[in-house]
Amino acid sequence: MNTEAFWTQVGAYNEATLLVQAVLVIVAAVLTYRVFARPGAKTDVLMKAFLAFAFAWNGVVFFLIFVRNPISTFTGVPLFLVVATLFTVDVFAKKTEFRLPNAKWKKGLTVFWILLAFLYPFIGWALGHVYPRTCTPMMPCPLTVFALALVAAAMPHVDRKVYVFLLPWALMGLPKCLGALDCYEDCILFAAGVCYLIVLIKSWKTQPSGQG
C-alpha cells in the first residue's frame, strides 16, 4: 500500500467510526483508572471484556473493511482475532490479574507506555497528521501498546499466550520507523515491542514456571 492510500483509508475509518472510537477511548480510560485504583476480580473481567471487543473490532472493522492490504489481511486479522479470543477465554480462565506492579520503575514504565498510547493522535499531529488522517488511541497500533503495558504489568499473573501474540504486531512497527507510510508515530509501537520483549525474556528466566 502506498502512503496516500493508507492515510486516505485511515481518514475514512475515522470519519465513519468516530462515535465508536470515542466510546472506546472513554471506556479504556475509565478501566485503566480502575486497574490503577481498584484492582480486583471485577476490574479484571471488565478489562478483559473490553480488550476482547477492541481487538475483535480492529481485526474485523479496521483491517477487513477500511484498511485492507496484504499485511492487514494475512497478519493483522489473525493476530488480533487470536488476541481477542484469548482475552475472552481468560474472562473465565482468570489467568491474568491486572494491576500496577510493586516496583516504582515498573509502575513508571507502565504509566509511560499507556500515556503514549492515549497521546498517539497528538504525536501524529506534531508530525503533520491532522484529523481525520491520524492514528487515534484505540486503533491497532496504540491499542497494542496499551495492551502490552497492561499485560506486562500483570506478570507473573498473566496468560503469556496473549503477551506472545501481541509482540509480533508491535515488532512489525520497525518499517514505520524507517519511513514506511510516513507513520513515524509507530516508532512508539516498535519501541514498546522491544521493551516488552526484553521484559518477557527476563520474566521467563526468573520465573520459568510462570503461568500461561
PDB file of C-alpha atoms in Angstrom:
ATOM      1  CA  MET A   1       0.000   0.000   0.000  1.00  0.00           C
ATOM      2  CA  ASN A   2       1.288   3.465  -0.816  1.00  0.00           C
ATOM      3  CA  THR A   3       1.289   6.291   1.712  1.00  0.00           C
ATOM      4  CA  GLU A   4      -1.578   8.287   0.218  1.00  0.00           C
ATOM      5  CA  ALA A   5      -3.867   5.244   0.017  1.00  0.00           C
ATOM      6  CA  PHE A   6      -3.091   4.314   3.632  1.00  0.00           C
ATOM      7  CA  TRP A   7      -3.910   7.730   5.093  1.00  0.00           C
ATOM      8  CA  THR A   8      -6.989   8.055   2.888  1.00  0.00           C
ATOM      9  CA  GLN A   9      -8.323   4.781   4.278  1.00  0.00           C
ATOM     10  CA  VAL A  10      -7.419   5.791   7.845  1.00  0.00           C
ATOM     11  CA  GLY A  11      -9.324   9.042   7.327  1.00  0.00           C
ATOM     12  CA  ALA A  12     -12.365   7.163   6.011  1.00  0.00           C
ATOM     13  CA  TYR A  13     -12.260   4.836   9.027  1.00  0.00           C
ATOM     14  CA  ASN A  14     -12.079   7.749  11.468  1.00  0.00           C
ATOM     15  CA  GLU A  15     -14.970   9.608   9.881  1.00  0.00           C
ATOM     16  CA  ALA A  16     -17.182   6.511   9.718  1.00  0.00           C
ATOM     17  CA  THR A  17     -16.482   5.247  13.243  1.00  0.00           C
ATOM     18  CA  LEU A  18     -15.857   8.410  15.263  1.00  0.00           C
ATOM     19  CA  LEU A  19     -18.586   7.690  17.821  1.00  0.00           C
ATOM     20  CA  VAL A  20     -17.467   4.099  18.428  1.00  0.00           C
ATOM     21  CA  GLN A  21     -13.858   5.195  18.775  1.00  0.00           C
ATOM     22  CA  ALA A  22     -14.808   7.936  21.240  1.00  0.00           C
ATOM     23  CA  VAL A  23     -16.644   5.378  23.387  1.00  0.00           C
ATOM     24  CA  LEU A  24     -13.661   3.000  23.212  1.00  0.00           C
ATOM     25  CA  VAL A  25     -11.258   5.716  24.368  1.00  0.00           C
ATOM     26  CA  ILE A  26     -13.515   6.734  27.269  1.00  0.00           C
ATOM     27  CA  VAL A  27     -14.044   3.135  28.391  1.00  0.00           C
ATOM     28  CA  ALA A  28     -10.300   2.448  28.109  1.00  0.00           C
ATOM     29  CA  ALA A  29      -9.533   5.478  30.284  1.00  0.00           C
ATOM     30  CA  VAL A  30     -12.132   4.527  32.923  1.00  0.00           C
ATOM     31  CA  LEU A  31     -10.953   0.911  33.081  1.00  0.00           C
ATOM     32  CA  THR A  32      -7.315   1.990  33.262  1.00  0.00           C
ATOM     33  CA  TYR A  33      -8.233   4.074  36.294  1.00  0.00           C
ATOM     34  CA  ARG A  34      -9.897   1.003  37.819  1.00  0.00           C
ATOM     35  CA  VAL A  35      -6.761  -1.074  37.230  1.00  0.00           C
ATOM     36  CA  PHE A  36      -4.679   1.584  38.990  1.00  0.00           C
ATOM     37  CA  ALA A  37      -7.083   2.417  41.829  1.00  0.00           C
ATOM     38  CA  ARG A  38      -9.437  -0.561  42.244  1.00  0.00           C
ATOM     39  CA  PRO A  39      -7.763  -3.757  41.007  1.00  0.00           C
ATOM     40  CA  GLY A  40      -9.672  -6.968  41.560  1.00  0.00           C
ATOM     41  CA  ALA A  41     -11.807  -9.652  40.006  1.00  0.00           C
ATOM     42  CA  LYS A  42     -14.499  -7.289  38.673  1.00  0.00           C
ATOM     43  CA  THR A  43     -11.911  -4.968  37.132  1.00  0.00           C
ATOM     44  CA  ASP A  44     -10.204  -7.973  35.515  1.00  0.00           C
ATOM     45  CA  VAL A  45     -13.437  -9.136  33.901  1.00  0.00           C
ATOM     46  CA  LEU A  46     -14.322  -5.671  32.635  1.00  0.00           C
ATOM     47  CA  MET A  47     -10.859  -5.007  31.196  1.00  0.00           C
ATOM     48  CA  LYS A  48     -10.656  -8.412  29.513  1.00  0.00           C
ATOM     49  CA  ALA A  49     -14.112  -7.980  28.002  1.00  0.00           C
ATOM     50  CA  PHE A  50     -13.154  -4.529  26.756  1.00  0.00           C
ATOM     51  CA  LEU A  51      -9.857  -5.698  25.258  1.00  0.00           C
ATOM     52  CA  ALA A  52     -11.571  -8.668  23.626  1.00  0.00           C
ATOM     53  CA  PHE A  53     -14.064  -6.327  21.957  1.00  0.00           C
ATOM     54  CA  ALA A  54     -11.429  -3.745  20.979  1.00  0.00           C
ATOM     55  CA  PHE A  55      -9.153  -6.314  19.348  1.00  0.00           C
ATOM     56  CA  ALA A  56     -12.070  -8.006  17.577  1.00  0.00           C
ATOM     57  CA  TRP A  57     -13.336  -4.610  16.361  1.00  0.00           C
ATOM     58  CA  ASN A  58      -9.940  -3.730  14.916  1.00  0.00           C
ATOM     59  CA  GLY A  59      -9.450  -7.189  13.465  1.00  0.00           C
ATOM     60  CA  VAL A  60     -12.740  -7.046  11.559  1.00  0.00           C
ATOM     61  CA  VAL A  61     -13.749  -3.412  11.037  1.00  0.00           C
ATOM     62  CA  PHE A  62     -10.348  -1.736  10.695  1.00  0.00           C
ATOM     63  CA  PHE A  63      -8.437  -4.456   8.861  1.00  0.00           C
ATOM     64  CA  LEU A  64     -11.122  -6.158   6.793  1.00  0.00           C
ATOM     65  CA  ILE A  65     -13.383  -3.226   5.908  1.00  0.00           C
ATOM     66  CA  PHE A  66     -11.408   0.024   5.874  1.00  0.00           C
ATOM     67  CA  VAL A  67      -7.635  -0.521   5.738  1.00  0.00           C
ATOM     68  CA  ARG A  68      -7.297  -3.560   3.526  1.00  0.00           C
ATOM     69  CA  ASN A  69      -3.872  -4.694   2.329  1.00  0.00           C
ATOM     70  CA  PRO A  70      -1.951  -8.000   2.414  1.00  0.00           C
ATOM     71  CA  ILE A  71      -0.255  -7.287   5.766  1.00  0.00           C
ATOM     72  CA  SER A  72      -3.559  -6.343   7.389  1.00  0.00           C
ATOM     73  CA  THR A  73      -5.457  -9.284   5.934  1.00  0.00           C
ATOM     74  CA  PHE A  74      -2.924 -12.045   6.478  1.00  0.00           C
ATOM     75  CA  THR A  75      -1.161 -10.798   9.617  1.00  0.00           C
ATOM     76  CA  GLY A  76      -3.286  -8.207  11.407  1.00  0.00           C
ATOM     77  CA  VAL A  77      -6.616 -10.027  11.173  1.00  0.00           C
ATOM     78  CA  PRO A  78      -5.434 -13.402  12.540  1.00  0.00           C
ATOM     79  CA  LEU A  79      -3.254 -11.864  15.264  1.00  0.00           C
ATOM     80  CA  PHE A  80      -5.970  -9.517  16.512  1.00  0.00           C
ATOM     81  CA  LEU A  81      -8.704 -12.144  16.431  1.00  0.00           C
ATOM     82  CA  VAL A  82      -6.497 -14.619  18.304  1.00  0.00           C
ATOM     83  CA  VAL A  83      -5.767 -11.992  20.966  1.00  0.00           C
ATOM     84  CA  ALA A  84      -9.492 -11.170  21.199  1.00  0.00           C
ATOM     85  CA  THR A  85     -10.252 -14.855  21.662  1.00  0.00           C
ATOM     86  CA  LEU A  86      -7.577 -15.276  24.339  1.00  0.00           C
ATOM     87  CA  PHE A  87      -8.913 -12.333  26.330  1.00  0.00           C
ATOM     88  CA  THR A  88     -12.433 -13.750  26.040  1.00  0.00           C
ATOM     89  CA  VAL A  89     -11.311 -17.166  27.258  1.00  0.00           C
ATOM     90  CA  ASP A  90      -9.404 -15.564  30.122  1.00  0.00           C
ATOM     91  CA  VAL A  91     -12.580 -13.960  31.437  1.00  0.00           C
ATOM     92  CA  PHE A  92     -13.384 -17.499  32.591  1.00  0.00           C
ATOM     93  CA  ALA A  93      -9.840 -18.934  32.964  1.00  0.00           C
ATOM     94  CA  LYS A  94      -8.818 -15.997  35.199  1.00  0.00           C
ATOM     95  CA  LYS A  95      -5.099 -16.250  34.458  1.00  0.00           C
ATOM     96  CA  THR A  96      -4.477 -12.522  34.103  1.00  0.00           C
ATOM     97  CA  GLU A  97      -4.863 -10.214  37.098  1.00  0.00           C
ATOM     98  CA  PHE A  98      -4.493  -6.593  36.026  1.00  0.00           C
ATOM     99  CA  ARG A  99      -2.719  -4.292  38.480  1.00  0.00           C
ATOM    100  CA  LEU A 100       0.149  -1.851  38.769  1.00  0.00           C
ATOM    101  CA  PRO A 101       3.480  -3.521  39.610  1.00  0.00           C
ATOM    102  CA  ASN A 102       5.004  -3.030  43.044  1.00  0.00           C
ATOM    103  CA  ALA A 103       8.380  -1.719  41.856  1.00  0.00           C
ATOM    104  CA  LYS A 104       8.392   2.039  41.248  1.00  0.00           C
ATOM    105  CA  TRP A 105      10.286   1.783  37.965  1.00  0.00           C
ATOM    106  CA  LYS A 106       7.796  -0.776  36.676  1.00  0.00           C
ATOM    107  CA  LYS A 107       4.902   1.460  37.668  1.00  0.00           C
ATOM    108  CA  GLY A 108       6.545   4.334  35.848  1.00  0.00           C
ATOM    109  CA  LEU A 109       7.138   2.195  32.766  1.00  0.00           C
ATOM    110  CA  THR A 110       3.515   1.067  32.705  1.00  0.00           C
ATOM    111  CA  VAL A 111       2.153   4.603  33.038  1.00  0.00           C
ATOM    112  CA  PHE A 112       4.620   5.864  30.403  1.00  0.00           C
ATOM    113  CA  TRP A 113       3.505   3.427  27.683  1.00  0.00           C
ATOM    114  CA  ILE A 114      -0.189   3.792  28.480  1.00  0.00           C
ATOM    115  CA  LEU A 115       0.103   7.572  28.235  1.00  0.00           C
ATOM    116  CA  LEU A 116       1.881   7.259  24.892  1.00  0.00           C
ATOM    117  CA  ALA A 117      -0.956   5.070  23.602  1.00  0.00           C
ATOM    118  CA  PHE A 118      -3.501   7.765  24.503  1.00  0.00           C
ATOM    119  CA  LEU A 119      -1.271  10.527  23.106  1.00  0.00           C
ATOM    120  CA  TYR A 120      -0.937   8.921  19.663  1.00  0.00           C
ATOM    121  CA  PRO A 121      -3.137  11.490  17.840  1.00  0.00           C
ATOM    122  CA  PHE A 122      -1.287  14.426  19.428  1.00  0.00           C
ATOM    123  CA  ILE A 123       2.081  12.965  18.470  1.00  0.00           C
ATOM    124  CA  GLY A 124       0.723  12.379  14.985  1.00  0.00           C
ATOM    125  CA  TRP A 125      -0.490  15.986  14.850  1.00  0.00           C
ATOM    126  CA  ALA A 126       3.030  17.159  15.739  1.00  0.00           C
ATOM    127  CA  LEU A 127       4.281  15.049  12.827  1.00  0.00           C
ATOM    128  CA  GLY A 128       1.824  16.676  10.423  1.00  0.00           C
ATOM    129  CA  HIS A 129      -1.107  14.241  10.536  1.00  0.00           C
ATOM    130  CA  VAL A 130      -4.305  16.208  11.020  1.00  0.00           C
ATOM    131  CA  TYR A 131      -7.661  14.579  11.787  1.00  0.00           C
ATOM    132  CA  PRO A 132      -9.202  12.575  10.190  1.00  0.00           C
ATOM    133  CA  ARG A 133      -5.910  11.330   8.703  1.00  0.00           C
ATOM    134  CA  THR A 134      -4.352  10.472  12.033  1.00  0.00           C
ATOM    135  CA  CYS A 135      -3.974   7.492  14.369  1.00  0.00           C
ATOM    136  CA  THR A 136      -6.457   7.528  17.237  1.00  0.00           C
ATOM    137  CA  PRO A 137      -5.799   5.848  20.628  1.00  0.00           C
ATOM    138  CA  MET A 138      -7.728   2.620  20.093  1.00  0.00           C
ATOM    139  CA  MET A 139      -6.522   1.878  16.560  1.00  0.00           C
ATOM    140  CA  PRO A 140      -4.480  -1.323  16.167  1.00  0.00           C
ATOM    141  CA  CYS A 141      -1.035   0.093  16.938  1.00  0.00           C
ATOM    142  CA  PRO A 142      -1.768   2.228  20.023  1.00  0.00           C
ATOM    143  CA  LEU A 143      -4.165  -0.480  21.236  1.00  0.00           C
ATOM    144  CA  THR A 144      -1.290  -2.965  21.065  1.00  0.00           C
ATOM    145  CA  VAL A 145       0.930  -0.620  23.099  1.00  0.00           C
ATOM    146  CA  PHE A 146      -1.881  -0.193  25.638  1.00  0.00           C
ATOM    147  CA  ALA A 147      -2.479  -3.935  25.959  1.00  0.00           C
ATOM    148  CA  LEU A 148       1.229  -4.784  26.190  1.00  0.00           C
ATOM    149  CA  ALA A 149       1.675  -2.321  29.045  1.00  0.00           C
ATOM    150  CA  LEU A 150      -1.268  -3.793  30.970  1.00  0.00           C
ATOM    151  CA  VAL A 151      -0.313  -7.417  30.376  1.00  0.00           C
ATOM    152  CA  ALA A 152       3.343  -6.876  31.258  1.00  0.00           C
ATOM    153  CA  ALA A 153       2.347  -5.057  34.447  1.00  0.00           C
ATOM    154  CA  ALA A 154       0.269  -8.080  35.474  1.00  0.00           C
ATOM    155  CA  MET A 155       3.175 -10.523  35.333  1.00  0.00           C
ATOM    156  CA  PRO A 156       3.567 -13.176  36.640  1.00  0.00           C
ATOM    157  CA  HIS A 157      -0.236 -13.421  36.988  1.00  0.00           C
ATOM    158  CA  VAL A 158      -0.855 -13.354  33.260  1.00  0.00           C
ATOM    159  CA  ASP A 159      -1.728 -15.552  30.313  1.00  0.00           C
ATOM    160  CA  ARG A 160       1.587 -15.375  28.464  1.00  0.00           C
ATOM    161  CA  LYS A 161      -0.009 -16.551  25.229  1.00  0.00           C
ATOM    162  CA  VAL A 162      -1.649 -13.128  24.980  1.00  0.00           C
ATOM    163  CA  TYR A 163       1.731 -11.486  25.534  1.00  0.00           C
ATOM    164  CA  VAL A 164       3.369 -13.614  22.835  1.00  0.00           C
ATOM    165  CA  PHE A 165       0.673 -12.861  20.249  1.00  0.00           C
ATOM    166  CA  LEU A 166       0.864  -9.111  20.929  1.00  0.00           C
ATOM    167  CA  LEU A 167       4.602  -8.883  20.296  1.00  0.00           C
ATOM    168  CA  PRO A 168       4.707  -9.710  16.542  1.00  0.00           C
ATOM    169  CA  TRP A 169       2.453  -6.768  15.638  1.00  0.00           C
ATOM    170  CA  ALA A 170       4.486  -4.466  17.883  1.00  0.00           C
ATOM    171  CA  LEU A 171       7.794  -5.501  16.339  1.00  0.00           C
ATOM    172  CA  MET A 172       6.337  -5.025  12.858  1.00  0.00           C
ATOM    173  CA  GLY A 173       6.401  -1.305  13.589  1.00  0.00           C
ATOM    174  CA  LEU A 174      10.064  -1.228  12.524  1.00  0.00           C
ATOM    175  CA  PRO A 175       9.388  -0.307   8.862  1.00  0.00           C
ATOM    176  CA  LYS A 176       7.362   2.704  10.050  1.00  0.00           C
ATOM    177  CA  CYS A 177      10.441   3.925  11.948  1.00  0.00           C
ATOM    178  CA  LEU A 178      12.305   3.776   8.635  1.00  0.00           C
ATOM    179  CA  GLY A 179       9.718   5.907   6.864  1.00  0.00           C
ATOM    180  CA  ALA A 180       7.131   3.411   5.624  1.00  0.00           C
ATOM    181  CA  LEU A 181       3.722   5.070   5.100  1.00  0.00           C
ATOM    182  CA  ASP A 182       5.007   8.299   6.687  1.00  0.00           C
ATOM    183  CA  CYS A 183       3.785   6.948  10.030  1.00  0.00           C
ATOM    184  CA  TYR A 184       6.665   7.769  12.354  1.00  0.00           C
ATOM    185  CA  GLU A 185       4.372   7.732  15.380  1.00  0.00           C
ATOM    186  CA  ASP A 186       4.545   3.949  15.129  1.00  0.00           C
ATOM    187  CA  CYS A 187       8.107   4.158  16.404  1.00  0.00           C
ATOM    188  CA  ILE A 188       6.228   4.097  19.722  1.00  0.00           C
ATOM    189  CA  LEU A 189       4.791   0.702  18.771  1.00  0.00           C
ATOM    190  CA  PHE A 190       8.177  -0.743  17.821  1.00  0.00           C
ATOM    191  CA  ALA A 191       9.909   0.655  20.905  1.00  0.00           C
ATOM    192  CA  ALA A 192       7.193  -0.828  23.127  1.00  0.00           C
ATOM    193  CA  GLY A 193       7.632  -4.173  21.369  1.00  0.00           C
ATOM    194  CA  VAL A 194      11.391  -4.192  22.009  1.00  0.00           C
ATOM    195  CA  CYS A 195      10.934  -3.066  25.608  1.00  0.00           C
ATOM    196  CA  TYR A 196       8.341  -5.694  26.427  1.00  0.00           C
ATOM    197  CA  LEU A 197      10.156  -8.464  24.562  1.00  0.00           C
ATOM    198  CA  ILE A 198      13.071  -7.838  26.944  1.00  0.00           C
ATOM    199  CA  VAL A 199      10.670  -7.828  29.912  1.00  0.00           C
ATOM    200  CA  LEU A 200       9.179 -11.145  28.760  1.00  0.00           C
ATOM    201  CA  ILE A 201      12.588 -12.795  28.300  1.00  0.00           C
ATOM    202  CA  LYS A 202      13.713 -11.649  31.744  1.00  0.00           C
ATOM    203  CA  SER A 203      10.469 -12.914  33.258  1.00  0.00           C
ATOM    204  CA  TRP A 204      10.907 -16.325  31.670  1.00  0.00           C
ATOM    205  CA  LYS A 205      14.429 -16.541  33.059  1.00  0.00           C
ATOM    206  CA  THR A 206      13.480 -15.567  36.595  1.00  0.00           C
ATOM    207  CA  GLN A 207      10.124 -17.381  36.710  1.00  0.00           C
ATOM    208  CA  PRO A 208      10.426 -20.415  34.438  1.00  0.00           C
ATOM    209  CA  SER A 209       7.296 -21.986  35.897  1.00  0.00           C
ATOM    210  CA  GLY A 210       5.152 -18.903  35.273  1.00  0.00           C
ATOM    211  CA  GLN A 211       1.576 -19.021  34.119  1.00  0.00           C
ATOM    212  CA  GLY A 212       0.222 -19.324  30.575  1.00  0.00           C
TER     213      GLY A 212
END
